[in-house]
Short mmCIF file of C-alpha atoms in Angstrom, two decimals:
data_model
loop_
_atom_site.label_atom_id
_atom_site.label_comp_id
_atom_site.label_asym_id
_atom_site.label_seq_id
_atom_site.Cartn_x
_atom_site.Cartn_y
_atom_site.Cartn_z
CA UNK A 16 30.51 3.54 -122.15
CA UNK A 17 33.26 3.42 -124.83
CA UNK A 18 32.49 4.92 -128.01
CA UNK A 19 31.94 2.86 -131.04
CA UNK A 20 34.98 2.81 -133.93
CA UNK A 21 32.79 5.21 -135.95
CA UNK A 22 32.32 8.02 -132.65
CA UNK A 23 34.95 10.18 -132.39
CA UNK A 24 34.39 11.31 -129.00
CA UNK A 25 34.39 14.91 -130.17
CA UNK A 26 33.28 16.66 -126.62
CA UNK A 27 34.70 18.58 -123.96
CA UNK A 28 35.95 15.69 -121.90
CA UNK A 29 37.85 13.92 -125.31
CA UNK A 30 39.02 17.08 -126.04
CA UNK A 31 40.57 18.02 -122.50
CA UNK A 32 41.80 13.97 -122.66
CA UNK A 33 43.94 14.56 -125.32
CA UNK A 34 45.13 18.21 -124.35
CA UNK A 35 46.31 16.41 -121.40
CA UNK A 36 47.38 13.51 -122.88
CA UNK A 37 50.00 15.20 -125.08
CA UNK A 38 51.05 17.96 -123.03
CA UNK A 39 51.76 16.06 -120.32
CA UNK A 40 54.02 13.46 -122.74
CA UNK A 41 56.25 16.14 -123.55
CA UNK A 42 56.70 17.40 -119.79
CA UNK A 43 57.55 13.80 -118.75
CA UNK A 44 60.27 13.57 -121.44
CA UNK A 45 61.99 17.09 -120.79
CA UNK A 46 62.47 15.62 -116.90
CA UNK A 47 63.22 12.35 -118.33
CA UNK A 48 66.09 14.71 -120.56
CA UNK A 49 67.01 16.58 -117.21
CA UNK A 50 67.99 13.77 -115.26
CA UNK A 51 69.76 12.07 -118.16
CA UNK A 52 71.43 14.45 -119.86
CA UNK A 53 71.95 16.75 -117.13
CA UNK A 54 71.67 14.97 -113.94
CA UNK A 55 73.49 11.86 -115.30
CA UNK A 56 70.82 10.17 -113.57
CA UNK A 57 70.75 7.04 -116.10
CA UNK A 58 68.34 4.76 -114.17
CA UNK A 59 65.23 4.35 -116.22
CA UNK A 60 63.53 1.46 -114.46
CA UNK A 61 63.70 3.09 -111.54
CA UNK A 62 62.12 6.47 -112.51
CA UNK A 63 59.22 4.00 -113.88
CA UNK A 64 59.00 2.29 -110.70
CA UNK A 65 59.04 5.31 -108.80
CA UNK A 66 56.52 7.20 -110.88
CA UNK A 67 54.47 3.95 -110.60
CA UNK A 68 54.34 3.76 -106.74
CA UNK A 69 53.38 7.65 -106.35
CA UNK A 70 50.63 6.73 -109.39
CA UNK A 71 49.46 3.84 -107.09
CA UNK A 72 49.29 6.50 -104.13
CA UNK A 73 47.91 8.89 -105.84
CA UNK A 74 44.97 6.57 -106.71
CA UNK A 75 44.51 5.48 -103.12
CA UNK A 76 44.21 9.33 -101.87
CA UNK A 77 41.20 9.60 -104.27
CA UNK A 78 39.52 6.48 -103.94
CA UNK A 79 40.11 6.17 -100.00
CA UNK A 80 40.39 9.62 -98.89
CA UNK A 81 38.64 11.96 -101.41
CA UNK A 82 35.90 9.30 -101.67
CA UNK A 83 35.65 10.12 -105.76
CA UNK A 84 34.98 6.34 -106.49
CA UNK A 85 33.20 3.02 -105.15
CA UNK A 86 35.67 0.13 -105.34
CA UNK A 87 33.64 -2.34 -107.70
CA UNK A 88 35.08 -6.06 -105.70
CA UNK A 89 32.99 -8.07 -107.35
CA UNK A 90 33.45 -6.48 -111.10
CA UNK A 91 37.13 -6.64 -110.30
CA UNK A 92 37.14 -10.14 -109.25
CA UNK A 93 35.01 -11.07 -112.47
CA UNK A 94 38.03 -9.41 -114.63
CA UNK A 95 41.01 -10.14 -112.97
CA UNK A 96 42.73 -11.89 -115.93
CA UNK A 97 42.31 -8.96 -118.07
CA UNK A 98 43.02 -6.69 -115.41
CA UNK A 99 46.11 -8.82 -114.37
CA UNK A 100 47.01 -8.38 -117.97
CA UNK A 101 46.84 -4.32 -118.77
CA UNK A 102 48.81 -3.95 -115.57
CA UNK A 103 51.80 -6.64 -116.91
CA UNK A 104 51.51 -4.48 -120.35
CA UNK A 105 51.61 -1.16 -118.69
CA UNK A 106 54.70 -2.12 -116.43
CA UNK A 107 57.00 -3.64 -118.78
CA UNK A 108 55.71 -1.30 -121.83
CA UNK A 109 57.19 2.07 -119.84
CA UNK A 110 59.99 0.86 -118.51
CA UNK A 111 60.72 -1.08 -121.21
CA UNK A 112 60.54 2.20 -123.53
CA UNK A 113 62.20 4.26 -120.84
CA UNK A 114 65.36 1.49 -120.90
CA UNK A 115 65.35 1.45 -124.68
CA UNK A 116 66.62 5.42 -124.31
CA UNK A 117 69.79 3.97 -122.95
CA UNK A 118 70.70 2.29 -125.86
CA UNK A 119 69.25 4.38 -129.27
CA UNK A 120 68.07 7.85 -129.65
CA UNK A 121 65.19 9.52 -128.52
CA UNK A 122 64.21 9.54 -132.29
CA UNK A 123 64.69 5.78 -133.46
CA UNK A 124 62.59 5.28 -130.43
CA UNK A 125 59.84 7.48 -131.87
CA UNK A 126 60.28 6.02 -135.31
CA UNK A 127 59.07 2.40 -133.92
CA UNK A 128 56.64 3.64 -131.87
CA UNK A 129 54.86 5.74 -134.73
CA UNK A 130 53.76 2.04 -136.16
CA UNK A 131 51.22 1.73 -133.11
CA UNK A 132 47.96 2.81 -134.58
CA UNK A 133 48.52 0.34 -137.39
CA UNK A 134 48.67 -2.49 -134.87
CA UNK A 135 45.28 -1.26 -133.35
CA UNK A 136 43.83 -0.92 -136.40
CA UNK A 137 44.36 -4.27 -137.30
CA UNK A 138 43.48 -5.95 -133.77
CA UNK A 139 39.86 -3.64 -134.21
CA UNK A 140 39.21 -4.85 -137.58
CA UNK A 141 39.81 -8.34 -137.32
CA UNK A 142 39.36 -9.57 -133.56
CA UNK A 143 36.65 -7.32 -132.66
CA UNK A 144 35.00 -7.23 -136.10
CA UNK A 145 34.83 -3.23 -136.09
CA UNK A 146 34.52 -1.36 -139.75
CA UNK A 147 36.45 1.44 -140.54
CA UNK A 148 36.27 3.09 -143.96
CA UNK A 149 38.97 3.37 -146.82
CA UNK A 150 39.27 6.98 -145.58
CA UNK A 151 40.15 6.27 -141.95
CA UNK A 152 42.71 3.42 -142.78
CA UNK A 153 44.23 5.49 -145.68
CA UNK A 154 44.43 8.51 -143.26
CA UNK A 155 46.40 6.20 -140.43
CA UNK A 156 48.49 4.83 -143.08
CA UNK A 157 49.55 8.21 -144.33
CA UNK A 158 49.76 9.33 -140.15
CA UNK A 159 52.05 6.80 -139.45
CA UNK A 160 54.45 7.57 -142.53
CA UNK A 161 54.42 11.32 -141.81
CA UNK A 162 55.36 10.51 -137.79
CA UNK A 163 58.51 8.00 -139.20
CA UNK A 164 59.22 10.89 -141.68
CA UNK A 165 59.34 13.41 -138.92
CA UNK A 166 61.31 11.92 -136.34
CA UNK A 167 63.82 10.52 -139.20
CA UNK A 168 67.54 11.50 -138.46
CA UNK A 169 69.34 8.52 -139.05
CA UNK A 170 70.36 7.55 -135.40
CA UNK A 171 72.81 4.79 -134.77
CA UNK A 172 71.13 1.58 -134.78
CA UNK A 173 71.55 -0.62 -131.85
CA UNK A 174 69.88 -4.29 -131.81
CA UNK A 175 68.87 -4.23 -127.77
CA UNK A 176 67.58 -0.71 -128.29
CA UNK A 177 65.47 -1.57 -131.50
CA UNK A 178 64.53 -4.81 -129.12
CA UNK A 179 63.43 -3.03 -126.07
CA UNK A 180 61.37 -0.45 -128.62
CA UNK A 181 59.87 -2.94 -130.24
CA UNK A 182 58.75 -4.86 -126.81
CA UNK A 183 57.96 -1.68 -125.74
CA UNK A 184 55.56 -0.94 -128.55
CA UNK A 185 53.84 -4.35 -128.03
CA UNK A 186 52.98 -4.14 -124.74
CA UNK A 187 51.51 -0.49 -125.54
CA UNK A 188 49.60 -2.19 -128.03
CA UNK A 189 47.87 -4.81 -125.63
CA UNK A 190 47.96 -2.17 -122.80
CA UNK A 191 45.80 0.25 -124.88
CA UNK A 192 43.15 -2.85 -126.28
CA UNK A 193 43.00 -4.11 -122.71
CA UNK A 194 41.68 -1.27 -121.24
CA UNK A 195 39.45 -0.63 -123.93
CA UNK A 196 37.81 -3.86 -123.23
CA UNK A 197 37.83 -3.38 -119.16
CA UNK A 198 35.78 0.02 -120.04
CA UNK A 199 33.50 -2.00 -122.54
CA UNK A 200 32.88 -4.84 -120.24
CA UNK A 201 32.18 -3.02 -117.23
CA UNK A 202 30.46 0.02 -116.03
CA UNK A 203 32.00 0.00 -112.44
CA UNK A 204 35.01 -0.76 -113.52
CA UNK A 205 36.55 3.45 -113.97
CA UNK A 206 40.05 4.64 -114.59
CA UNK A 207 40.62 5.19 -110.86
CA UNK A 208 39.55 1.86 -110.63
CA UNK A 209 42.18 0.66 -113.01
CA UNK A 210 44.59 2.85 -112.49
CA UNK A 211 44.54 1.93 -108.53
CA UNK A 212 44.47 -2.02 -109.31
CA UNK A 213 46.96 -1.91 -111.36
CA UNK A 214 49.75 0.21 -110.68
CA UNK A 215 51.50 -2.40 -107.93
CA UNK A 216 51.31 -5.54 -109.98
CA UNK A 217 52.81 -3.06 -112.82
CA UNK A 218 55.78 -2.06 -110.15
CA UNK A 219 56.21 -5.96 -109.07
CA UNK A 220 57.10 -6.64 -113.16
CA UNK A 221 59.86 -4.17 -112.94
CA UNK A 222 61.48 -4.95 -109.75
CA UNK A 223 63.24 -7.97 -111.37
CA UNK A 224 64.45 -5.84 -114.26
CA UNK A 225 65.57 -3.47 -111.96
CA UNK A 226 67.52 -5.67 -109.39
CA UNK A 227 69.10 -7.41 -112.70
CA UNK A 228 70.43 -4.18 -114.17
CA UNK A 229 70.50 -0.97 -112.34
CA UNK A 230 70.89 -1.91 -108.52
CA UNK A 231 74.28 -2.54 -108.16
CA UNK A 232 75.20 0.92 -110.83
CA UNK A 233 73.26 2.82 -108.76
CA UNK A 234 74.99 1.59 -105.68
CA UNK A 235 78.08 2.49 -107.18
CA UNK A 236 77.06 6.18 -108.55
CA UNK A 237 75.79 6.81 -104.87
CA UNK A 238 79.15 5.89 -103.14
CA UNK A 239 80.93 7.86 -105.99
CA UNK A 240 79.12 11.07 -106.11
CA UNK A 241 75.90 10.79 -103.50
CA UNK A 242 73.45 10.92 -106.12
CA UNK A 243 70.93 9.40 -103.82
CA UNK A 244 71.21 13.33 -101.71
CA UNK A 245 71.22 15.26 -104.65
CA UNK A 246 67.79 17.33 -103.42
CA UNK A 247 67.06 18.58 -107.69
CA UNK A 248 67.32 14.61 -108.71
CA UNK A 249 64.74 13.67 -105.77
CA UNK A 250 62.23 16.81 -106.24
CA UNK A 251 62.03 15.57 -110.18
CA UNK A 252 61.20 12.27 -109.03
CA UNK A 253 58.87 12.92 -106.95
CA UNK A 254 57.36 15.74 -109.56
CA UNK A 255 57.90 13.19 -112.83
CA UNK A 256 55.38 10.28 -110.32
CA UNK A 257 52.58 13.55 -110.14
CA UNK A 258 52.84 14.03 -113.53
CA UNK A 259 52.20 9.98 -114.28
CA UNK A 260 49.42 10.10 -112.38
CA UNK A 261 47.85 12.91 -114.15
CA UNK A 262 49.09 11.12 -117.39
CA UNK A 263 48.20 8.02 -117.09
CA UNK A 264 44.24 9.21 -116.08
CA UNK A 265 44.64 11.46 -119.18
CA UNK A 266 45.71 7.83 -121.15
CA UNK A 267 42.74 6.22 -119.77
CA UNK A 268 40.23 8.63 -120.17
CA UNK A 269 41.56 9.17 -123.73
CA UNK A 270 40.32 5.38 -124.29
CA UNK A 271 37.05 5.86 -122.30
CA UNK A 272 35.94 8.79 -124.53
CA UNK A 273 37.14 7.53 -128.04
CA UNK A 274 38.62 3.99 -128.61
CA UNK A 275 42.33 2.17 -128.65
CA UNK A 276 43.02 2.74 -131.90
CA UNK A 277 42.25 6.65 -131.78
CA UNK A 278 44.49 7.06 -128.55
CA UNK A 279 47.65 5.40 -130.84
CA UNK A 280 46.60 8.17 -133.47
CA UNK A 281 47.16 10.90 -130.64
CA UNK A 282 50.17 8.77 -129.52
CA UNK A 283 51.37 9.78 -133.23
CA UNK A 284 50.70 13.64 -132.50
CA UNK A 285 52.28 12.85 -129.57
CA UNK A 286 55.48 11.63 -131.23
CA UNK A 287 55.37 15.20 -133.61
CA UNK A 288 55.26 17.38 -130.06
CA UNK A 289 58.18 15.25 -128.46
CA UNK A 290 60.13 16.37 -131.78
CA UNK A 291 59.07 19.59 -131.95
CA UNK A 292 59.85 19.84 -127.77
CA UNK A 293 63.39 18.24 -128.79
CA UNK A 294 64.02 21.26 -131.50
CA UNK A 295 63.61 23.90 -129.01
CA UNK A 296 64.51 22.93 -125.50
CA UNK A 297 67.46 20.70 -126.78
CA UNK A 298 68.37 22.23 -129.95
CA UNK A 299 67.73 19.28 -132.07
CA UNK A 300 67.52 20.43 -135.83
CA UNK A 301 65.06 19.60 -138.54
CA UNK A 302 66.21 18.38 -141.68
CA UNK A 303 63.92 18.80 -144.62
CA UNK A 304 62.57 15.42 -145.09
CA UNK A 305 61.88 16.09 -140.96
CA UNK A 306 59.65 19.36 -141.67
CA UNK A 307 58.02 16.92 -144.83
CA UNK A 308 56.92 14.78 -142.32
CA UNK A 309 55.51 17.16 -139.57
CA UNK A 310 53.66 18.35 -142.36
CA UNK A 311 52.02 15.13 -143.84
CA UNK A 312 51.22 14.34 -139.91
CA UNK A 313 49.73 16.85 -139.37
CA UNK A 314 47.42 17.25 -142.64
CA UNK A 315 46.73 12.98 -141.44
CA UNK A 316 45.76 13.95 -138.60
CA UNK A 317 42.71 16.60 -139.60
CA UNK A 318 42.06 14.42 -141.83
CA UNK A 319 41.39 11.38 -139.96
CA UNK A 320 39.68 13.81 -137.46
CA UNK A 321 37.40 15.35 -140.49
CA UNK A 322 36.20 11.86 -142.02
CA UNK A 323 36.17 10.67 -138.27
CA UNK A 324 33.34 13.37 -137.86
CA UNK A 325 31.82 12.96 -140.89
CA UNK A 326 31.00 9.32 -140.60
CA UNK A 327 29.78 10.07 -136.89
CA UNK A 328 27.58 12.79 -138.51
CA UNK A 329 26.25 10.20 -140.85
CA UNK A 330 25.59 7.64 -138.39
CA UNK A 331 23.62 9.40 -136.38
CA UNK A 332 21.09 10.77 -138.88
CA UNK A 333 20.52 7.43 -140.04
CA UNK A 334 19.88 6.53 -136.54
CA UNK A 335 17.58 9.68 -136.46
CA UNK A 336 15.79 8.63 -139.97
CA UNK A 337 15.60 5.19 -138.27
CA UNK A 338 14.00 6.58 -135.13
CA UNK A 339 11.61 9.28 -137.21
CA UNK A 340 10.13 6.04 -139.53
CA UNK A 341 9.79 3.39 -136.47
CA UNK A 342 7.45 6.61 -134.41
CA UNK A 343 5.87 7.39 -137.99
CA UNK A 344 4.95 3.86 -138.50
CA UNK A 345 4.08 2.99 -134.46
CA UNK A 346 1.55 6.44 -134.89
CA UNK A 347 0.00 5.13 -138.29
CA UNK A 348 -0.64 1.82 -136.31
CA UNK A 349 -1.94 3.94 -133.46
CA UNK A 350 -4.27 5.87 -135.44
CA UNK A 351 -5.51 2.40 -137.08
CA UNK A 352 -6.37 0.76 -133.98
CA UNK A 353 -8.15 4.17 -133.36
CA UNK A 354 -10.08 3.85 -136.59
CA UNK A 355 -10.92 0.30 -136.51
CA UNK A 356 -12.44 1.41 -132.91
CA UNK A 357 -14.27 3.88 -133.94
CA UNK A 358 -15.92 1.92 -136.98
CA UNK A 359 -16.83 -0.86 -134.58
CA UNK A 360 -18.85 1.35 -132.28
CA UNK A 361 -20.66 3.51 -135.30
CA UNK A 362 -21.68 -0.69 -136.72
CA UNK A 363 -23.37 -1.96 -133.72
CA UNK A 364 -26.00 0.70 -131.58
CA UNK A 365 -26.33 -1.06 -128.90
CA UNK A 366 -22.70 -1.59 -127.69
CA UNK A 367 -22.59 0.57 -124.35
#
């Protein structure tokens, strides 16, 4: 069901993942701008949470009410730990990354989170014993340097910020391998699937987080200015939790049709659109090491794409030389058998 490390998932359905994917990153994080910068709506965890709970709803509506997928009990019960686990990681990894925007820029943020695809890269290789050429790991290695490059601006560095990134970035990291196995392991097991069983335990990791730090400030801000009525900062909340949905199947689909590791390698294009998005909606300027590094990402990127293909290519006509030779020698058998038949018969007359 999941392609193999050397399958780049070049069809219609990868394609249209990652379209998705990215586009609907960079929507996300001009609302996410809106209601900060704007709005002076500063209550990350709780535009997680909420975006969560309309994800969860969203998933429901299909599976219950649109009928698109069979709940799988028994495949879920057989992979609760795992599942238990990806819904932890996705929880605490976007509100985590959504609370780190409190405390650093937009850009440091990036700069951490272009690292990912080394970390997948590294769990493939030596956990799950998968190859990748001198080509692919040079081309992530040069990917990840062009995204830091890019995104580089010098932003005042704040420990909890860098802490929250970083935290953030690891549960990505285990969010993104964890579903890759639940696809791997299981046939019944979909993205609605996931999607629908994991989106409240992901909720119930942030409610803590969110009592802790942002309850009694957001008490306050509604007494002060009745931010809670403010009908523009509701209607993006409620538009932001659509858009997660449509993201997060995008994410998983992403995984389905290509791997964990090549999803961080988007998740690095990703990091060059939410750049490029900052530049023009928010007037953020490039320096010239920036338009370096957009560069060098993007030249990574084809590049990892073109050897990607190539080694796909490869693999599958040895699979077809493989296939031609095994028919080629299972005929030559054939015909023996046929011979050896034949020779029998024309030796002894009286055989009826």
């Amino acid at each position: 069901m999941l392609s193999s490390s050397t399958s780049a998932g070049f069809n219609k359905k990868a394609i249209i993942s990652v379209v998705a994917f990215i586009s609907l990153n960079v929507i996300l994080q001009i609302w996410n701008k809106y209601l900060f910068a704007v709005k002076e709506f500063r209550f990350p965890l709780l535009i997680i949470i909420t975006g969560t709970l309309i994800t969860f709803i969203g998933s429901v509506l299909c599976i219950f009410l649109f009928r698109l997928v069979t709940v799988p009990y028994g495949a879920i019960a057989e992979n609760w730990r795992l599942l238990f686990l990806v819904s932890m990681c996705s929880g605490l990894g976007t509100g985590l990354e959504n609370l780190s925007i409190s405390y650093i820029s937009i850009s440091l943020n990036q700069v951490v989170k272009a690292t990912a695809p080394a970390g997948t890269l590294i769990y493939a290789k030596f956990f799950e014993g998968k190859q990748f050429s001198h080509q692919l790991i040079i081309s992530t290695i040069i990917l990840v340097l062009g995204a830091i490059m890019t995104v580089f601006r010098n932003p005042d560095f704040n420990w909890v910020g860098f802490v929250l990134t970083f935290a953030s970035l690891f549960f990505g990291v285990a969010q993104s391998i964890g579903t890759g196995m639940l696809l791997q392991r299981s046939e019944s097991i979909g993205v609605l699937v996931i999607i629908f069983v994991t989106s409240l335990p992901a909720v119930v990791a942030l409610v803590p987080l969110f009592f802790l730090l942002e309850y009694n400030h957001l008490l306050v801000s509604h007494a002060q200015s009745g931010i809670g009525g403010d009908t523009a900062v509701i209607l993006t909340l409620l538009a932001m939790g659509g858009t997660a949905f449509t993201y997060q199947m995008a994410h998983y689909y992403l995984i389905e049709h290509t791997s964990a590791h090549y999803s961080m390698i988007i998740g690095n294009v990703k990091v060059v659109a939410v750049t490029l998005m900052s530049m023009v909606f928010f007037g953020s300027k490039f320096s010239p090491l920036n338009a370096l590094g957009l560069a060098v990402s993007l030249c990574a990127f084809c590049a990892y794409n073109f050897f990607r293909f190539r080694e796909q290519r490869q693999a599958e006509t040895l699979r077809n030389s493989r296939f031609t030779e095994e028919v080629g020698v299972l005929m030559s058998k054939i015909r023996s058998r046929g011979l050896d038949s034949t020779s029998d018969s024309d030796e002894d007359p009286t055989r009826v």
